[in-house]
PDB file of C-alpha atoms in Angstrom:
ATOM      1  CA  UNK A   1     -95.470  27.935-156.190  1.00  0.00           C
ATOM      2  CA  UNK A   2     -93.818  25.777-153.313  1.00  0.00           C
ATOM      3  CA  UNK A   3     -92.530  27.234-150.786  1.00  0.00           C
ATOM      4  CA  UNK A   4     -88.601  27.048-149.737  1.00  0.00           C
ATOM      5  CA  UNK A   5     -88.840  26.801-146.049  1.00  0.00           C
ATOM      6  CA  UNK A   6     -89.137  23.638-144.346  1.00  0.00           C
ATOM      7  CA  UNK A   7     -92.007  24.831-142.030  1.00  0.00           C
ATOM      8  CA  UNK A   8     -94.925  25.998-144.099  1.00  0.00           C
ATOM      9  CA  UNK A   9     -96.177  29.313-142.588  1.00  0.00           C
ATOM     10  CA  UNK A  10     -99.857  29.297-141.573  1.00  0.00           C
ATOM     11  CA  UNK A  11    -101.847  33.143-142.014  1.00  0.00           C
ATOM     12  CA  UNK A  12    -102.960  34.241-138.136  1.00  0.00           C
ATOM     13  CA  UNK A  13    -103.255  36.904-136.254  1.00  0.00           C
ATOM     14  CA  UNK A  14    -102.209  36.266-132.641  1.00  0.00           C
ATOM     15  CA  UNK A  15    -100.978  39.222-130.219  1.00  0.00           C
ATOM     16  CA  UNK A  16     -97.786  39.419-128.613  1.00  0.00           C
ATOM     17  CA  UNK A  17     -95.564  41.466-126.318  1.00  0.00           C
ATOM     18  CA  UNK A  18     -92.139  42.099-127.838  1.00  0.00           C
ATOM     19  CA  UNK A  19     -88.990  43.199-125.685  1.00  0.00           C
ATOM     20  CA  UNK A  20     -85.742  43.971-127.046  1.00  0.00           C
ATOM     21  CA  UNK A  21     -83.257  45.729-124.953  1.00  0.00           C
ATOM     22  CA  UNK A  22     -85.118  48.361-122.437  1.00  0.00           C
ATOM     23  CA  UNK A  23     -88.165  48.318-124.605  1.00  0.00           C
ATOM     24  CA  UNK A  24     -91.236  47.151-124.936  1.00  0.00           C
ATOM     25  CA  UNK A  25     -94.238  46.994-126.602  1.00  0.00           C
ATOM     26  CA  UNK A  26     -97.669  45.029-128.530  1.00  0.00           C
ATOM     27  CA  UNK A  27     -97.711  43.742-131.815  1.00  0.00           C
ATOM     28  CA  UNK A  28     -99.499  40.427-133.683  1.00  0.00           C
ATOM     29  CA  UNK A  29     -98.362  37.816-135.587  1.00  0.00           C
ATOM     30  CA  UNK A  30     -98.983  37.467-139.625  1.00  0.00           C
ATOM     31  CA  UNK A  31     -98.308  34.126-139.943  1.00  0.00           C
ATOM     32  CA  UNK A  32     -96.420  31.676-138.058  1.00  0.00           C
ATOM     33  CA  UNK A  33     -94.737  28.756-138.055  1.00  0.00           C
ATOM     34  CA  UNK A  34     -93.731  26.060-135.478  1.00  0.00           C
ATOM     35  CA  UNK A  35     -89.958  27.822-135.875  1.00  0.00           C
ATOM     36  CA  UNK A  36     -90.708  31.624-136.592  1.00  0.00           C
ATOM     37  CA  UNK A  37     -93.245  34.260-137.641  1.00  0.00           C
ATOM     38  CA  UNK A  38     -93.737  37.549-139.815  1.00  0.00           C
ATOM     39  CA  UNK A  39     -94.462  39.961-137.296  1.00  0.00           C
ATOM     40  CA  UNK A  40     -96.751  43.330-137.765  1.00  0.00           C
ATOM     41  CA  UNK A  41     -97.559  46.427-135.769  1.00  0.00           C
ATOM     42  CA  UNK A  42     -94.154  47.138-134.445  1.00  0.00           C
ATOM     43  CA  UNK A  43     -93.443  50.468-133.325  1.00  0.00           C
ATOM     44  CA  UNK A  44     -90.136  49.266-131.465  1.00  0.00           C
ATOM     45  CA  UNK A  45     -86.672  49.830-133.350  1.00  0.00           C
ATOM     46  CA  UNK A  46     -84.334  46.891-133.682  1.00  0.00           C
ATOM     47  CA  UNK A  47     -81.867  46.051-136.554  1.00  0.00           C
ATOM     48  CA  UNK A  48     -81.895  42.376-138.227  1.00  0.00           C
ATOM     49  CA  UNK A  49     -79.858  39.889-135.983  1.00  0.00           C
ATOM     50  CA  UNK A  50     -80.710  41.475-132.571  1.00  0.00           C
ATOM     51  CA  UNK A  51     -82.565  38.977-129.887  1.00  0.00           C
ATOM     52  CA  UNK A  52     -86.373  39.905-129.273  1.00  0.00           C
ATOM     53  CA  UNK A  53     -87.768  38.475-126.473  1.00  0.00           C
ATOM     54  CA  UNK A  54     -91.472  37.228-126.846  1.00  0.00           C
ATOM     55  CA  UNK A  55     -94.431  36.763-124.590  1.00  0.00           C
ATOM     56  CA  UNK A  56     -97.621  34.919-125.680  1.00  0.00           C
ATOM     57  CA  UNK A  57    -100.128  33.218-123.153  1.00  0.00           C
ATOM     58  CA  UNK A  58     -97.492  33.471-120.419  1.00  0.00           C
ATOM     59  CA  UNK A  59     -95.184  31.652-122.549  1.00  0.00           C
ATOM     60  CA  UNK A  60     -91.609  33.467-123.407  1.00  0.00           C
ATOM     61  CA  UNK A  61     -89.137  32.699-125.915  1.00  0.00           C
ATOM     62  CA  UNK A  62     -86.314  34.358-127.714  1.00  0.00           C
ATOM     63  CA  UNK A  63     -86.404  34.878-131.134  1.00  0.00           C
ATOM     64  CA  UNK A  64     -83.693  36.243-133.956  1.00  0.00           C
ATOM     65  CA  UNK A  65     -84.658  38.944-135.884  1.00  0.00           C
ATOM     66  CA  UNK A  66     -83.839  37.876-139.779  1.00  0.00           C
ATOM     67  CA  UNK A  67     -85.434  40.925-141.589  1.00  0.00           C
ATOM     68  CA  UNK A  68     -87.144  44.291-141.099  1.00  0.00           C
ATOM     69  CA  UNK A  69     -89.379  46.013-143.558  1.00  0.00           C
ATOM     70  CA  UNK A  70     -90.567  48.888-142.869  1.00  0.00           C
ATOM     71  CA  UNK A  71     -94.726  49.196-144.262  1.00  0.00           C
ATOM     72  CA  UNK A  72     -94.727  52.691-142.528  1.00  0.00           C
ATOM     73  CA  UNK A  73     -93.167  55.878-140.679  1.00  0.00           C
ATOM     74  CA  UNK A  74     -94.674  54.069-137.623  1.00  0.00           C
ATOM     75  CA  UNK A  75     -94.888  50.900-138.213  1.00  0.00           C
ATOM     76  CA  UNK A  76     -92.592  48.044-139.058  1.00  0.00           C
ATOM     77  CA  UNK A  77     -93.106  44.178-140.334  1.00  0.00           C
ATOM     78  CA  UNK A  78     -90.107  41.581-139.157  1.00  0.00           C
ATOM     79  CA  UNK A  79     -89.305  37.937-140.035  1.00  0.00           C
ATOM     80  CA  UNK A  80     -88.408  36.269-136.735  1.00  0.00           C
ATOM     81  CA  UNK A  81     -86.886  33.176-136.068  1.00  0.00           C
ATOM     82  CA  UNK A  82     -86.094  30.781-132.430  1.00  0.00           C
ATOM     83  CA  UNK A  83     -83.711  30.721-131.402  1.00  0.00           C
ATOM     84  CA  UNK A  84     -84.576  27.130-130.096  1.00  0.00           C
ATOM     85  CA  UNK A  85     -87.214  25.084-130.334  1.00  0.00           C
ATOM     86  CA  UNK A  86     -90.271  25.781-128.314  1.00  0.00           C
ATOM     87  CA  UNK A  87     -93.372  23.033-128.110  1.00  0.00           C
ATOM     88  CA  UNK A  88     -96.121  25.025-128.821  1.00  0.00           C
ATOM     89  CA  UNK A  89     -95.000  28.558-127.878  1.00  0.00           C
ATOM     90  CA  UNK A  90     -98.465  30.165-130.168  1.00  0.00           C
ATOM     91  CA  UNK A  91    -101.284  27.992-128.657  1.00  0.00           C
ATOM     92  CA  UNK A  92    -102.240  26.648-132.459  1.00  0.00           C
ATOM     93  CA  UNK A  93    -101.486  23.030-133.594  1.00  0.00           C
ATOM     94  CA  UNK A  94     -99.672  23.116-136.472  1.00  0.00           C
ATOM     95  CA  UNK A  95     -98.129  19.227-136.819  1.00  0.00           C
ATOM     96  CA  UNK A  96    -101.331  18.370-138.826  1.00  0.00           C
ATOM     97  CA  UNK A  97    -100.244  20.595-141.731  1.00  0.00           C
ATOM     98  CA  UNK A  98     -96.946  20.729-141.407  1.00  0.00           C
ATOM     99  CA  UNK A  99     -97.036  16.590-141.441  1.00  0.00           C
ATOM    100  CA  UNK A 100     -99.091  16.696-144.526  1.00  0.00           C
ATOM    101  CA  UNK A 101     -96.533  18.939-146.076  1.00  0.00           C
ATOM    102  CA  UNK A 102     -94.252  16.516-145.711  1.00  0.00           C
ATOM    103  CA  UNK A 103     -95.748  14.199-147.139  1.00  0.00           C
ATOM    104  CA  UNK A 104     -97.317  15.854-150.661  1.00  0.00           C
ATOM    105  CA  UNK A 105     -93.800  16.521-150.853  1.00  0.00           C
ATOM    106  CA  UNK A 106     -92.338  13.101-149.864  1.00  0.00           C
ATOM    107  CA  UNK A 107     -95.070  11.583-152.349  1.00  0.00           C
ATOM    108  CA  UNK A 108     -93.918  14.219-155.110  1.00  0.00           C
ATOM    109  CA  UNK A 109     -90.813  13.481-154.843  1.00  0.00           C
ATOM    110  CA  UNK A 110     -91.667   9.173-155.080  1.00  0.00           C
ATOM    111  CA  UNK A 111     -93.031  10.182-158.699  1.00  0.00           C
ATOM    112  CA  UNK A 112     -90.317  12.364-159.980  1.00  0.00           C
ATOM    113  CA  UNK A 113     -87.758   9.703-158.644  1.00  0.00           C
ATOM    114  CA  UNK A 114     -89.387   6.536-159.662  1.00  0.00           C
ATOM    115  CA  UNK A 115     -89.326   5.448-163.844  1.00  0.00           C
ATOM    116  CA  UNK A 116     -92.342   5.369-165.743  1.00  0.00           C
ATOM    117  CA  UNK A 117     -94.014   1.756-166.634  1.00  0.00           C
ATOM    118  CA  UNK A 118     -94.872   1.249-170.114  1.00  0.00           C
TER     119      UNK A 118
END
């Protein structure tokens, strides 16, 4: 199945300190992507479209919250998003992948487009 988002996500585990208003607290990435993440392990409360502040290798950025699922009383998985772009904010290469991505696609799409030759 292909995925919808233009960044394909890539499964790791990578801690991080989230802040959102007055709190704070530890949690890990999922999987990420050069433009987001699925966040696990929170125990802080915020609501979908709040700012969360991020800190990873000294590195901080602000991210929009896009959705909240709660996987326990205690615990709760989030989609985030940047808010801008930030070169490398996880520590992990991920042009490689997302560059060949782009081009199974742009290839896929060369075959569907083009007419067969008898």
């Amino acid at each position: 199945m292909q995925e919808r988002r233009g960044n394909p996500r890539r499964k790791m585990v990578l801690p991080v300190k989230v802040t959102v208003g007055e709190g704070a607290g530890l949690a890990y990435t999922l999987d990420i992507t050069s433009m987001g993440a699925r966040l696990g392990g929170i125990q802080l409360t915020f609501e979908a479209g709040q700012t969360v502040t991020l800190v990873r290798n000294g590195r901080k950025a602000n991210f929009r919250v896009v959705w909240i699922r709660e996987v326990s009383p205690k615990e709760i998985h989030a989609g985030i998003e940047a808010m801008q772009p930030v070169e490398n904010f996880w520590g992990v290469d991920l042009t490689d992948r997302e560059q060949a991505a782009k081009k199974d696609m742009e290839a896929m799409m060369s075959l569907m487009g083009s007419p067969k030759k008898s």
